[in-house]
Amino acid sequence: MKKIFSFALMLMGFATVLTSCSDDRDSNPTIGQPTQFVVNASPLAGQYIQLSADNKVNLTWSQPDYGYNALATYQIQVGVSNGGNIVWNQKDGADKFLETTFTQCNADINGEEIAEAICEIDGFKDEDHYVDQGFREIAFRVKSSIQDSKGNDVAGTVILSNTVMFEHMAAYCAIKSLGVVWIIGNCGGWTEPSKKNAESLADWRIFETEIGSKIYQGTVEMPEGDLTFRIYTALTGWDGGASLGHQADDVSTEVEFSGGVYSDKYVYPGKGSWTFLGFPGGPLEITLDMNQGTIKFEQK
């Protein structure tokens, strides 16, 4: 009887395992490819809209059907209508979407982001070449996707919406430019990092490698002698909090090149300067990576 009872318990346990696995599979949704995704026409589509950094454009849309209640990521693309032909914002031949993303079917889009996209479509690179285009027909569409933990679209989940138009929308000079930082130290006479000194500090700037990269790189001609400096990310004065350096306190630290290179982590905000004793003079390449929190100085 004991053997029969034990065998019965084993069968019951095996059945439980099968049921549990089946239940687990049933709870995992199968992602379907949605076939319809509709952005609603705006009640303001026929109004005259002058974009600015202080206003917003509202769009709403239906939720794509992924086969379950999915948390989708929505991205907005802007286009300009030229005689009925829409030129969409792109980069290197691929669709480019606004930086701000949404997880609900309702978006208040900042006017500055839209204006920046329009300026990119028009091909304006700087303020000196900007030409006001007035009110034009501007197009919008939305991309929906399910994204993984790294922000990449999951294959088979991407769908583009229909296009909606705003008949009279005007941009302004909202041209994105490369970020800049300033080298402040005895190399430039310890000129105060303030806006009034922007012109005299022009030779002590290094720029982003590309817009939004947060990696700054440039080569500056340094004088001979003991070299002391730190970096400022904005011209907000000595105590504006925009300084980064070797340490938090306003104390100089002597550092040395190894094979013509010095690299380290920096402190931000931090007013501790780097000092290279007996610098021979000449070009110094500076690479500041604000993603990794590192800085490198290399003699050229």
XYZ file of C-alpha atoms in Angstrom:
300
model
C 0.000 0.000 0.000
C 2.851 2.378 0.747
C 4.313 1.850 -2.755
C 0.929 2.447 -4.429
C 0.372 5.594 -2.377
C 3.836 6.961 -3.227
C 3.321 6.277 -6.925
C 0.002 8.099 -6.786
C 1.665 11.112 -5.200
C 4.298 11.107 -7.954
C 1.592 11.153 -10.615
C -0.190 14.024 -8.867
C 3.088 15.992 -8.675
C 3.824 15.392 -12.367
C 0.348 16.608 -13.294
C 0.874 19.719 -11.172
C 4.135 20.492 -12.994
C 2.436 20.113 -16.370
C -0.423 22.365 -15.298
C 1.943 24.998 -13.899
C 4.010 25.116 -17.093
C 0.869 25.370 -19.199
C -0.493 28.154 -17.005
C 2.840 30.003 -17.256
C 2.796 29.841 -21.053
C -0.786 31.065 -21.124
C 0.153 34.149 -19.085
C 2.880 35.227 -21.543
C 1.261 37.358 -24.250
C 2.051 36.947 -27.910
C 2.946 40.301 -29.458
C 0.979 40.933 -32.607
C 1.867 43.284 -35.460
C -0.720 46.098 -35.387
C -2.246 47.001 -38.729
C -4.000 50.263 -37.896
C -2.797 53.312 -36.031
C -4.742 56.561 -36.318
C -3.744 60.077 -35.266
C -6.757 62.330 -34.833
C -7.113 65.541 -36.805
C -6.583 68.556 -34.564
C -9.422 71.051 -34.068
C -6.725 73.731 -34.465
C -5.509 72.402 -37.816
C -6.850 75.435 -39.675
C -5.669 78.060 -37.189
C -2.576 80.258 -37.528
C 0.026 78.907 -35.088
C 3.269 80.735 -34.386
C 5.614 78.294 -32.703
C 7.643 79.362 -29.682
C 9.493 77.804 -26.758
C 6.497 78.654 -24.554
C 3.671 77.016 -26.487
C 2.695 73.432 -27.226
C 0.945 71.546 -30.014
C -1.414 68.771 -28.925
C -1.848 65.480 -30.770
C -3.969 62.473 -29.807
C -4.177 59.011 -31.351
C -5.643 55.548 -30.975
C -3.729 52.774 -29.232
C -2.299 50.220 -31.683
C -3.527 46.668 -31.120
C -0.577 44.508 -30.085
C -2.835 41.686 -28.933
C -2.603 42.712 -25.282
C -2.431 45.897 -23.217
C 1.112 46.808 -24.290
C 3.165 49.725 -23.005
C 4.167 51.291 -26.312
C 6.621 54.111 -26.916
C 5.432 56.886 -29.236
C 7.720 59.165 -31.250
C 6.698 62.205 -33.297
C 7.993 63.021 -36.776
C 7.638 66.453 -38.378
C 7.406 67.200 -42.082
C 7.044 70.242 -44.332
C 4.563 70.199 -47.210
C 5.914 71.632 -50.448
C 3.068 71.774 -52.954
C 1.531 68.638 -51.501
C 4.840 66.761 -51.369
C 5.853 66.170 -47.750
C 9.540 66.367 -46.854
C 9.987 64.501 -43.570
C 12.756 65.233 -41.108
C 15.564 62.744 -41.672
C 19.180 62.142 -40.750
C 21.546 60.129 -42.942
C 18.591 58.889 -44.990
C 16.665 57.547 -41.976
C 13.546 58.989 -40.375
C 14.366 61.334 -37.514
C 11.905 61.806 -34.669
C 11.612 64.453 -31.968
C 13.733 63.831 -28.910
C 10.802 63.747 -26.475
C 8.961 60.419 -26.428
C 5.544 59.540 -24.993
C 3.885 56.478 -23.460
C 0.296 57.733 -23.604
C -1.921 58.441 -26.601
C -1.849 62.162 -25.921
C 1.126 64.457 -26.485
C 1.719 68.124 -25.775
C 4.676 68.754 -28.071
C 6.941 71.667 -27.236
C 6.917 74.333 -29.936
C 10.697 74.687 -29.824
C 11.226 71.020 -30.689
C 8.921 71.387 -33.688
C 10.670 74.571 -34.829
C 14.071 72.869 -34.518
C 12.862 70.015 -36.729
C 11.521 72.462 -39.341
C 14.843 74.326 -39.375
C 16.630 71.016 -39.944
C 14.322 70.161 -42.840
C 14.975 73.594 -44.358
C 18.707 72.951 -44.081
C 19.607 75.957 -41.928
C 22.940 75.373 -40.184
C 23.376 78.631 -38.284
C 21.589 81.845 -37.369
C 23.446 83.907 -39.975
C 21.841 81.977 -42.833
C 18.350 81.628 -41.382
C 15.463 82.972 -43.492
C 11.945 83.257 -42.080
C 9.667 81.052 -44.188
C 6.403 82.374 -42.727
C 3.292 80.263 -42.243
C 3.329 76.899 -44.029
C 1.563 73.564 -44.043
C 3.280 71.320 -41.509
C 2.778 67.563 -41.282
C 2.923 65.224 -38.294
C 2.909 61.478 -37.918
C 3.599 59.144 -35.004
C 5.664 55.985 -34.739
C 4.595 53.352 -32.236
C 6.846 50.543 -31.059
C 7.551 48.315 -28.117
C 11.087 48.904 -26.894
C 13.521 46.754 -24.971
C 15.433 47.840 -21.865
C 18.054 49.581 -24.034
C 15.509 51.653 -25.913
C 15.687 49.623 -29.125
C 12.549 48.801 -31.110
C 11.438 45.180 -30.803
C 11.247 43.618 -34.265
C 7.740 43.376 -35.666
C 6.235 46.022 -33.354
C 6.881 49.197 -35.341
C 3.982 50.943 -37.057
C 3.630 54.450 -38.495
C 0.384 56.365 -38.202
C -1.483 58.323 -40.802
C -0.429 61.907 -41.486
C -2.206 64.928 -40.026
C -1.691 68.473 -41.256
C -1.631 71.922 -39.694
C -2.401 74.368 -42.471
C -0.755 77.506 -41.075
C 2.224 76.936 -38.801
C 5.309 79.156 -38.566
C 8.698 78.231 -37.161
C 11.415 80.607 -36.004
C 15.213 80.528 -35.751
C 15.526 77.506 -33.462
C 18.729 76.060 -34.851
C 20.539 73.522 -32.718
C 24.258 74.064 -32.564
C 27.246 72.237 -31.150
C 27.654 72.513 -27.412
C 30.707 74.382 -26.153
C 32.864 74.492 -23.017
C 35.540 77.016 -22.022
C 39.086 76.563 -20.726
C 39.615 79.029 -17.897
C 43.024 79.475 -16.295
C 46.350 81.261 -16.363
C 46.648 80.374 -20.061
C 43.985 83.010 -20.736
C 44.855 85.373 -17.912
C 42.146 83.975 -15.628
C 39.488 85.924 -17.539
C 36.147 85.675 -15.724
C 33.794 83.153 -17.400
C 30.954 85.639 -17.918
C 28.869 86.567 -20.955
C 30.462 90.004 -21.157
C 33.792 88.243 -21.813
C 32.470 85.817 -24.463
C 34.407 87.441 -27.296
C 37.747 87.463 -25.474
C 37.236 83.805 -24.500
C 36.512 82.666 -28.068
C 39.994 81.142 -28.500
C 39.571 79.088 -25.326
C 36.560 77.061 -26.464
C 36.223 73.410 -27.451
C 33.087 72.050 -29.117
C 30.946 68.915 -29.172
C 31.984 66.297 -31.703
C 28.352 66.359 -32.871
C 25.163 67.973 -31.627
C 23.943 66.279 -28.466
C 26.917 63.912 -28.135
C 28.096 65.462 -24.833
C 31.643 64.667 -25.977
C 33.796 67.765 -26.441
C 37.101 67.761 -28.237
C 39.494 70.425 -29.443
C 43.122 71.511 -29.604
C 44.329 74.777 -28.116
C 47.715 76.446 -28.213
C 49.063 76.610 -24.670
C 51.870 78.906 -23.436
C 55.158 77.691 -22.003
C 55.495 77.448 -18.232
C 53.428 76.198 -15.317
C 49.935 75.612 -16.709
C 46.843 75.809 -14.469
C 43.216 75.687 -15.625
C 39.766 74.163 -15.230
C 36.710 73.842 -17.501
C 33.455 75.827 -17.529
C 30.273 74.573 -19.209
C 28.558 77.988 -19.192
C 29.511 81.634 -18.857
C 27.776 82.174 -15.533
C 30.630 83.735 -13.561
C 33.051 82.333 -11.025
C 30.338 81.063 -8.690
C 27.681 80.076 -11.209
C 28.149 76.362 -10.580
C 29.270 75.627 -14.153
C 32.858 74.680 -13.331
C 34.302 71.176 -13.563
C 37.730 70.208 -12.354
C 40.031 67.810 -10.584
C 38.188 68.144 -7.261
C 35.311 70.022 -5.645
C 37.352 72.588 -3.674
C 39.025 75.568 -5.316
C 42.508 74.076 -4.925
C 45.021 73.401 -7.696
C 46.380 69.850 -8.048
C 49.698 69.061 -9.734
C 49.354 66.279 -12.321
C 51.767 64.781 -14.852
C 51.679 63.459 -18.389
C 52.525 59.839 -19.057
C 53.748 59.417 -22.604
C 52.307 62.826 -23.408
C 48.842 61.904 -22.096
C 46.969 62.569 -18.871
C 43.448 61.196 -18.310
C 41.221 60.943 -15.264
C 37.729 61.329 -13.899
C 36.577 64.877 -13.203
C 34.310 66.404 -10.540
C 31.260 68.420 -11.597
C 30.583 70.878 -10.189
C 34.170 71.249 -9.092
C 36.592 74.169 -8.971
C 39.826 72.262 -8.434
C 42.209 73.140 -11.258
C 44.733 70.882 -12.989
C 48.346 72.108 -12.924
C 51.040 70.870 -15.311
C 54.429 72.133 -14.078
C 56.928 73.197 -16.712
C 54.629 72.751 -19.714
C 56.842 73.119 -22.823
C 54.228 75.108 -24.710
C 52.398 74.102 -27.870
C 49.162 72.400 -28.863
C 47.172 70.503 -26.226
C 44.253 68.315 -27.287
C 41.448 68.144 -24.743
C 38.728 65.472 -24.820
C 35.874 65.851 -22.342
C 33.343 63.000 -22.195
C 30.372 64.075 -20.082
C 28.682 60.711 -20.600
C 31.505 58.827 -18.893
C 32.652 61.663 -16.619
C 36.212 61.596 -17.971
C 38.708 64.113 -19.335
C 41.922 63.583 -21.300
C 44.777 65.967 -22.101
C 47.208 64.984 -24.853
C 50.296 66.866 -26.054
C 50.444 67.197 -29.810
